[in-house]
mmCIF file of C-alpha atoms in Angstrom:
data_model
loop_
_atom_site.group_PDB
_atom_site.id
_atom_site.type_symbol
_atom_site.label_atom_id
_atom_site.label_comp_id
_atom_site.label_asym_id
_atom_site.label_seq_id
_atom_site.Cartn_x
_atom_site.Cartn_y
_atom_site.Cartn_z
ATOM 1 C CA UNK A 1 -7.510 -37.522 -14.129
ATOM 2 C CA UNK A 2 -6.120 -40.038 -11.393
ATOM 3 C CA UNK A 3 -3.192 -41.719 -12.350
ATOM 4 C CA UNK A 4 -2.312 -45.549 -10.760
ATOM 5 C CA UNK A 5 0.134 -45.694 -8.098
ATOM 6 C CA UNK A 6 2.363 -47.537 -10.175
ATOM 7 C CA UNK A 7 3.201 -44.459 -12.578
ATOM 8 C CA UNK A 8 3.576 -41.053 -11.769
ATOM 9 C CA UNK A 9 0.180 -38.347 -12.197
ATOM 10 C CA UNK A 10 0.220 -36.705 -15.893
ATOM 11 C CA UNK A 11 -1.785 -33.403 -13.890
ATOM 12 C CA UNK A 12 -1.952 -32.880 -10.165
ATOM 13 C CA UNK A 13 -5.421 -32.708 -8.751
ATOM 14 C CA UNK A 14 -6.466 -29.952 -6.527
ATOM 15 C CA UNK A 15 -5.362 -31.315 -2.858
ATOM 16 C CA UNK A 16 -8.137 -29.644 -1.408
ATOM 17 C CA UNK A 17 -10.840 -32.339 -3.350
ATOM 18 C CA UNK A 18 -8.859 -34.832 -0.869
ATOM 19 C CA UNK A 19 -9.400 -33.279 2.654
ATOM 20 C CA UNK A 20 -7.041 -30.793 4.499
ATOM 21 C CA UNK A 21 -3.524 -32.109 5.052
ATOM 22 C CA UNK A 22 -2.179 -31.449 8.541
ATOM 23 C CA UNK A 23 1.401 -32.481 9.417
ATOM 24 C CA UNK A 24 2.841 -32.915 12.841
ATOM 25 C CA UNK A 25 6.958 -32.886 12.689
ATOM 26 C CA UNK A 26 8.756 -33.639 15.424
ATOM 27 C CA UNK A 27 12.800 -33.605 15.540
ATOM 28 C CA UNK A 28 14.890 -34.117 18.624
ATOM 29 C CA UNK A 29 18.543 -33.570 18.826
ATOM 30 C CA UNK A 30 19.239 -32.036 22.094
ATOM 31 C CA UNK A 31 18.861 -34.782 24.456
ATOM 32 C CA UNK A 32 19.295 -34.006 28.682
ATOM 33 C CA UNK A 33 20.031 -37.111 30.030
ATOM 34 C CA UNK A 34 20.860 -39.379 26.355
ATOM 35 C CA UNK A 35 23.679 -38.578 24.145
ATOM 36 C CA UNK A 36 22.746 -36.152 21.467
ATOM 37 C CA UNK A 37 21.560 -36.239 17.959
ATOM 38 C CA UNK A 38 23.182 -34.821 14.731
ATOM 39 C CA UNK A 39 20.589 -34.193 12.257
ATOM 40 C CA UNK A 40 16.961 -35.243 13.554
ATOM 41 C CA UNK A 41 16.426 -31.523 13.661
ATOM 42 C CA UNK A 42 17.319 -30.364 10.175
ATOM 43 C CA UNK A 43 15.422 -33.532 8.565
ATOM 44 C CA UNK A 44 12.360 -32.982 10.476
ATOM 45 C CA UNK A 45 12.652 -29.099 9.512
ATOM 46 C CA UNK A 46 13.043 -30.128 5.731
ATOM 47 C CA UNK A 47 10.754 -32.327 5.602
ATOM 48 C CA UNK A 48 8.263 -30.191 6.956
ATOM 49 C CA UNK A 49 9.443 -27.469 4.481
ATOM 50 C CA UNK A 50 8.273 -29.758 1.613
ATOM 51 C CA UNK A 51 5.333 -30.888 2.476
ATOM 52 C CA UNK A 52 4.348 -27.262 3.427
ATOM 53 C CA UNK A 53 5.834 -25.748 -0.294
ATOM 54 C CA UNK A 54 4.637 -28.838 -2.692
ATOM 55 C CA UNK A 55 2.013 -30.530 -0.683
ATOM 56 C CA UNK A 56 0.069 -27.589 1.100
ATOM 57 C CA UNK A 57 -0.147 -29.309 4.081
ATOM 58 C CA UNK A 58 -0.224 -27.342 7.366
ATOM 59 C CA UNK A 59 2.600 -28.147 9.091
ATOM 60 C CA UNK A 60 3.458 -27.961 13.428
ATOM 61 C CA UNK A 61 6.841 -28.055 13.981
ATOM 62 C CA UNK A 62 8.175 -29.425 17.660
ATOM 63 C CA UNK A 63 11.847 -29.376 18.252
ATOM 64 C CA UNK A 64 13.417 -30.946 21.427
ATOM 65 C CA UNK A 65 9.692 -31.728 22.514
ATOM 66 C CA UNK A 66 9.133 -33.256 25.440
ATOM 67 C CA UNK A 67 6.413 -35.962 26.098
ATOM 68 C CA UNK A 68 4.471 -33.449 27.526
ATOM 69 C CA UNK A 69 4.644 -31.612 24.337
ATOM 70 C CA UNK A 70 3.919 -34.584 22.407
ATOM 71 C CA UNK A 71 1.004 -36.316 23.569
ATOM 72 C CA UNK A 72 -0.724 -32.079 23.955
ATOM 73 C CA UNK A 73 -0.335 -31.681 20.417
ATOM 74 C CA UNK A 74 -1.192 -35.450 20.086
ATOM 75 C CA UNK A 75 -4.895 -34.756 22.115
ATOM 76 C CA UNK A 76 -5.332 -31.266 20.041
ATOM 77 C CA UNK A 77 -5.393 -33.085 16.931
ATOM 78 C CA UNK A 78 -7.806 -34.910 18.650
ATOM 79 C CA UNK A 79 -10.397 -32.097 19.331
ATOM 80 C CA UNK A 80 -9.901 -30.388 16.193
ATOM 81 C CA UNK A 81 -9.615 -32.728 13.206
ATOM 82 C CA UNK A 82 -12.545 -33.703 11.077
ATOM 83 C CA UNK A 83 -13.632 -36.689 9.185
ATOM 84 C CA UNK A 84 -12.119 -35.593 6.022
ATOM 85 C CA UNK A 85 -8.977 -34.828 7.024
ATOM 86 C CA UNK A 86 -5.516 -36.147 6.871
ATOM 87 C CA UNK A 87 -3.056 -36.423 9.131
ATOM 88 C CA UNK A 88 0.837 -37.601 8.995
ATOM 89 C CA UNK A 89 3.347 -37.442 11.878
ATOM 90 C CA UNK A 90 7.010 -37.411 10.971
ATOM 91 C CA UNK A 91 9.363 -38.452 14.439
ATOM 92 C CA UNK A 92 12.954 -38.333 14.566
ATOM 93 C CA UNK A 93 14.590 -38.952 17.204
ATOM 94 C CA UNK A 94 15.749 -41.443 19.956
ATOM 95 C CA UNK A 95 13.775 -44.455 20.115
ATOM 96 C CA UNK A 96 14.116 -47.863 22.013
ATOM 97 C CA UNK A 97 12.854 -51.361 21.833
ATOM 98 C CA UNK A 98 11.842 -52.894 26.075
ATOM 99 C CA UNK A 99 12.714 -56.917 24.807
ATOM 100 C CA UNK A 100 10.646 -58.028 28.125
ATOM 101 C CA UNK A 101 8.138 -56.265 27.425
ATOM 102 C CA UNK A 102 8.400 -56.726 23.448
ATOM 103 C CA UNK A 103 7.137 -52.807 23.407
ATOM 104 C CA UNK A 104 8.421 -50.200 21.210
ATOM 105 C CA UNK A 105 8.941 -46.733 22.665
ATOM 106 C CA UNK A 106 9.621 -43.014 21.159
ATOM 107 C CA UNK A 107 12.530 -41.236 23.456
ATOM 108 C CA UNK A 108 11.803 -37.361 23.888
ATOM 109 C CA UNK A 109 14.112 -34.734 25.042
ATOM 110 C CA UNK A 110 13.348 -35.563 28.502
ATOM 111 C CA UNK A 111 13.280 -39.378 28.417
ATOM 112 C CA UNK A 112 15.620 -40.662 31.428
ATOM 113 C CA UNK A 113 17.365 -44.236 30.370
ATOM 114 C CA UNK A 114 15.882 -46.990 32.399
ATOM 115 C CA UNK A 115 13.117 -45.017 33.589
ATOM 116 C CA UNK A 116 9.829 -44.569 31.496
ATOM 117 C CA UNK A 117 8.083 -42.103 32.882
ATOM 118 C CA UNK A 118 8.738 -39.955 29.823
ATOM 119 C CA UNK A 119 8.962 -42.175 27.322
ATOM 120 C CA UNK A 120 6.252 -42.369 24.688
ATOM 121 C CA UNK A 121 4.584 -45.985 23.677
ATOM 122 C CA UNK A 122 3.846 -47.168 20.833
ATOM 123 C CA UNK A 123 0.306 -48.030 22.743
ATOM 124 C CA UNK A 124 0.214 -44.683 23.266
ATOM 125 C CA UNK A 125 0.891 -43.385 19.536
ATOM 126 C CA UNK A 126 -1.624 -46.446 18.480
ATOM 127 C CA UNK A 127 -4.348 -45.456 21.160
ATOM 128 C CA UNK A 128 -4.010 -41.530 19.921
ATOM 129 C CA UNK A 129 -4.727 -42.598 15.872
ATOM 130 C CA UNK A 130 -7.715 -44.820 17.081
ATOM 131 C CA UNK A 131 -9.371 -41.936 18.551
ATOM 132 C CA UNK A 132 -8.236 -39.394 15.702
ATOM 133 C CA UNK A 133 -11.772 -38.574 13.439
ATOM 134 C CA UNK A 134 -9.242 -38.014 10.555
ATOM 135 C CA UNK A 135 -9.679 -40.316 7.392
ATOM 136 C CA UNK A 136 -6.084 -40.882 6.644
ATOM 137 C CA UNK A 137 -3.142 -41.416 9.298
ATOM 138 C CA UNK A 138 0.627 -41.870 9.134
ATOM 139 C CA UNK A 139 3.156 -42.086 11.283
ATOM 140 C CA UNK A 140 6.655 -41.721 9.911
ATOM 141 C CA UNK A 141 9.261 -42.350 12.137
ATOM 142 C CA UNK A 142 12.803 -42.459 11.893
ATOM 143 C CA UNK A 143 14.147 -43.742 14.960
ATOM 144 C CA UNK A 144 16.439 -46.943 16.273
ATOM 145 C CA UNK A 145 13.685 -49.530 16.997
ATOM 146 C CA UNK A 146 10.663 -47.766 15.013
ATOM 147 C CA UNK A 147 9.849 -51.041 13.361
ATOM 148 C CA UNK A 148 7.876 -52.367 16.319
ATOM 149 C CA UNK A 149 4.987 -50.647 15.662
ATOM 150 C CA UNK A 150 5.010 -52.419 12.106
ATOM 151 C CA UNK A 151 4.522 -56.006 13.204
ATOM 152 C CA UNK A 152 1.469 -58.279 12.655
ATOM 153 C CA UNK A 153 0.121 -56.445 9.454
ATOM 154 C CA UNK A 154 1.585 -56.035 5.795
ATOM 155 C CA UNK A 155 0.615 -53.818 2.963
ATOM 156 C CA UNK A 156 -1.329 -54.880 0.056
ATOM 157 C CA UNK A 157 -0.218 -56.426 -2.963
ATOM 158 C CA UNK A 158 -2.157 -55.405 -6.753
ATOM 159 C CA UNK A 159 -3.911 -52.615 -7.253
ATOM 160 C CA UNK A 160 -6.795 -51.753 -10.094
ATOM 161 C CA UNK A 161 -6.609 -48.595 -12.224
ATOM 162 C CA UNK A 162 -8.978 -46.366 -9.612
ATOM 163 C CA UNK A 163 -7.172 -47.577 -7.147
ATOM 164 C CA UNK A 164 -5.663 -43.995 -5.736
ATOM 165 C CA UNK A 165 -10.020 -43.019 -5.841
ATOM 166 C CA UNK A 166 -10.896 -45.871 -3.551
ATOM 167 C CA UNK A 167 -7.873 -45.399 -1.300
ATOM 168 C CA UNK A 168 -9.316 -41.597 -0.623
ATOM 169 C CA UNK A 169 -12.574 -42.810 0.395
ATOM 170 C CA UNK A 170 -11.608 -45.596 3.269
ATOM 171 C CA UNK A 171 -10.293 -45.003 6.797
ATOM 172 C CA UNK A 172 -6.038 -45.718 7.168
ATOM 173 C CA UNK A 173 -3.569 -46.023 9.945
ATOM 174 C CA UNK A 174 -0.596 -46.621 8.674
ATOM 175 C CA UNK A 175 3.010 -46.730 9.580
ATOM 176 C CA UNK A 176 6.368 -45.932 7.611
ATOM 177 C CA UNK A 177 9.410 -46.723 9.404
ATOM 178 C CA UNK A 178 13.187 -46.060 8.870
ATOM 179 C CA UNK A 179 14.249 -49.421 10.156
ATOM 180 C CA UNK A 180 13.143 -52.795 11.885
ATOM 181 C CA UNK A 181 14.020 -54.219 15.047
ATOM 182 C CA UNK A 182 17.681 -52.504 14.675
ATOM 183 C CA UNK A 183 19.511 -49.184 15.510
ATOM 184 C CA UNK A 184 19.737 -46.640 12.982
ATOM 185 C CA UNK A 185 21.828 -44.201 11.435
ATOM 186 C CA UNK A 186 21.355 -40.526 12.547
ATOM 187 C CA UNK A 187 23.654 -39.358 9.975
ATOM 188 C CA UNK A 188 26.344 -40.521 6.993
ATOM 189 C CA UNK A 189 26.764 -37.367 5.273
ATOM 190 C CA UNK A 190 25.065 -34.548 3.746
ATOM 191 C CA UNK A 191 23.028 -33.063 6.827
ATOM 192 C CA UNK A 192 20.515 -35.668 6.596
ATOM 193 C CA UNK A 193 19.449 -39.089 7.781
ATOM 194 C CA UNK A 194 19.579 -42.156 5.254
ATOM 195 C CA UNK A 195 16.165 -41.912 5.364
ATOM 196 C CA UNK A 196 15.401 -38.637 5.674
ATOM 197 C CA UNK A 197 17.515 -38.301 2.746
ATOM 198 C CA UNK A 198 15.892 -40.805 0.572
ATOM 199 C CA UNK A 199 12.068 -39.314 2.014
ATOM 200 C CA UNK A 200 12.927 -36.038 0.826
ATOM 201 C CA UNK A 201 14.317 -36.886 -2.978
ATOM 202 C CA UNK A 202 11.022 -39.341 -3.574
ATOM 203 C CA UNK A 203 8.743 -36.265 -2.387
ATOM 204 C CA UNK A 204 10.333 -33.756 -4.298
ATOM 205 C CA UNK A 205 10.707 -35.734 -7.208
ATOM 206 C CA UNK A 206 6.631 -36.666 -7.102
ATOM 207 C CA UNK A 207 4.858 -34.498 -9.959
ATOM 208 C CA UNK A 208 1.200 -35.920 -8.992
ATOM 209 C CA UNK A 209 -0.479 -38.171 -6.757
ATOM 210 C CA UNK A 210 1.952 -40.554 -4.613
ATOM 211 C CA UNK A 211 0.505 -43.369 -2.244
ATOM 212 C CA UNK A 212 2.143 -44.529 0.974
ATOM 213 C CA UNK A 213 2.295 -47.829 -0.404
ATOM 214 C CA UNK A 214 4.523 -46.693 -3.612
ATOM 215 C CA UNK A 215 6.492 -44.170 -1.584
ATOM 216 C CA UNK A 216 7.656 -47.391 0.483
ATOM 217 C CA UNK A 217 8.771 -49.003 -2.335
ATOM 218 C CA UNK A 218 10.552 -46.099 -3.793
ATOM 219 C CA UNK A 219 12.902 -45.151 -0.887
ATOM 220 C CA UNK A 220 13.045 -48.781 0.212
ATOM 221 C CA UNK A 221 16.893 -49.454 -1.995
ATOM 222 C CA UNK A 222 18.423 -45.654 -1.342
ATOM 223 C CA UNK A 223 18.082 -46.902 2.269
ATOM 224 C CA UNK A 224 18.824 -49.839 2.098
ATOM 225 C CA UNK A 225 21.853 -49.071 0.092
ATOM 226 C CA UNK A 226 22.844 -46.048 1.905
ATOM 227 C CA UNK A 227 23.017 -47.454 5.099
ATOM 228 C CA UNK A 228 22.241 -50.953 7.280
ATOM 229 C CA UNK A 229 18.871 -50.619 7.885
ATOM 230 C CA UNK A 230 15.875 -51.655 5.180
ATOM 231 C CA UNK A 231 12.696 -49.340 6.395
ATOM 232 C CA UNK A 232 9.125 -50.806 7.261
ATOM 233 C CA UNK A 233 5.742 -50.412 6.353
ATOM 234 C CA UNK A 234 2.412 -51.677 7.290
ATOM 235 C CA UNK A 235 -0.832 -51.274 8.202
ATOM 236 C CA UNK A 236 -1.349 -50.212 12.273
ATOM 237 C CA UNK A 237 -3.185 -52.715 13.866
ATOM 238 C CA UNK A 238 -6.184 -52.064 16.433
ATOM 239 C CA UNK A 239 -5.807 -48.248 15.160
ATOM 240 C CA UNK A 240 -9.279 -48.371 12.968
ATOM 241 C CA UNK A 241 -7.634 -49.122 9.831
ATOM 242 C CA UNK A 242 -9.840 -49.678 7.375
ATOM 243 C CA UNK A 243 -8.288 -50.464 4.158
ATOM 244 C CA UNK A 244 -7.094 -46.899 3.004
ATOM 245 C CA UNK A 245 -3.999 -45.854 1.736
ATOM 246 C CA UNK A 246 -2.481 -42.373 2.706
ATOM 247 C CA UNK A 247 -2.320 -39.967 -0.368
ATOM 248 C CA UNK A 248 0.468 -37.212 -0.837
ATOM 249 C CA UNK A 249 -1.131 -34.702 -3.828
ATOM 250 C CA UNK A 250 1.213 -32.330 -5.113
ATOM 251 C CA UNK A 251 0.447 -28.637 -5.075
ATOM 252 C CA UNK A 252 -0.647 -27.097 -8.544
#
């Protein structure tokens, strides 16, 4: 049985009758020409640890990647994924908002300050997930700024009881951000990121079948409470969104 978003799954399907789950993780802490990072590191290590151990997803951990390393891996995913599978990518890091331009952009390890030759766009993360064959996208990203790539779309409101089946079958891009148009907090205790915090306890505290949509709403307060940011999400707009909603189906 399929359990509505709204309620937690009485009996967790097989994840494999949803596609193969891939996860790319990226954390960046060691910064050469930025100051440094406390905890992007450990977060994007644990949350690749759970959604390896209760998800089955295969995970690809980069640390300190560069934007070499990123858009490779980006371009791989590319070649290899098929239309049935599913695909999130988890960034923390440095991240920084270009006002003139009103672009958003992801900082990696070897991102210069006023000089963007290594930066990574948010046109660039967009024009990757158009080209992606994979069913379901998201990018999660935990960065100062990571709430431009939400503007201009909103999720849905009211759902019907087969709601979770119909979300498997259509195409989504779809975005999950720690913050808006705002800096951050890398850190306030406890090894972890606000956010990463409050991502890890709503995962691990999932007995069935969670939807982006409701795993917004669930770590939406513990941030917001936590800390001075309120996180994001939305639909990705000229990505080939379709309507879908990105599942996370916990391992028997």
């Amino acid at each position: 049985p399929i359990a509505t978003p709204s309620s937690a799954a009485s009996a967790s399907p097989d994840p494999a009758a949803f596609g193969r789950f891939h996860a790319l993780v990226i954390g960046n802490n060691t910064y050469r020409h930025l100051d440094r990072l406390e905890t992007a590191i450990n977060d994007a290590r644990a949350i690749g640890d759970v959604l390896r151990t209760h998800y089955a997803f295969e995970v690809r951990l980069l640390t300190d990647a560069t934007r070499a390393d990123i858009v490779e891996v980006l371009d791989e995913y590319r070649s290899r994924l098929e239309p049935a599978d599913n695909l999130l990518i988890y960034y923390a890091g440095h991240g920084w908002l270009d006002p003139e331009a009103d672009k958003g952009f992801w900082l990696p390890v070897d991102a210069q300050q006023d000089k963007r030759t290594q930066w990574v766009s948010n046109d660039t993360v967009r024009d990757a997930l158009r080209a992606l064959k994979a069913k379901h996208v998201l990018v999660v990203a935990d960065s100062c700024f990571s709430g431009a790539l939400t503007r201009g779309a909103a999720p849905r409101a009211g759902r019907s009881s087969d709601y979770l089946l119909r979300m498997s079958r259509l195409k989504a891009r779809q975005v999950l951000s720690s913050g808006g148009l705002e800096p951050v907090a890398d850190s306030t205790g406890g090894g972890h990121s606000p956010f990463a915090m409050a991502l890890l306890e709503t995962l691990k505290g999932n007995p069935g079948v969670l939807d982006a949509t409701s795993l917004f709403t669930e770590l939406r307060r513990p941030v917001a409470l936590r800390s001075d940011q309120v996180p994001q999400f939305a639909d990705i707009r000229l990505a080939g969104h379709e309507g879908g909603d990105f599942l996370f189906v916990r391992r028997k």
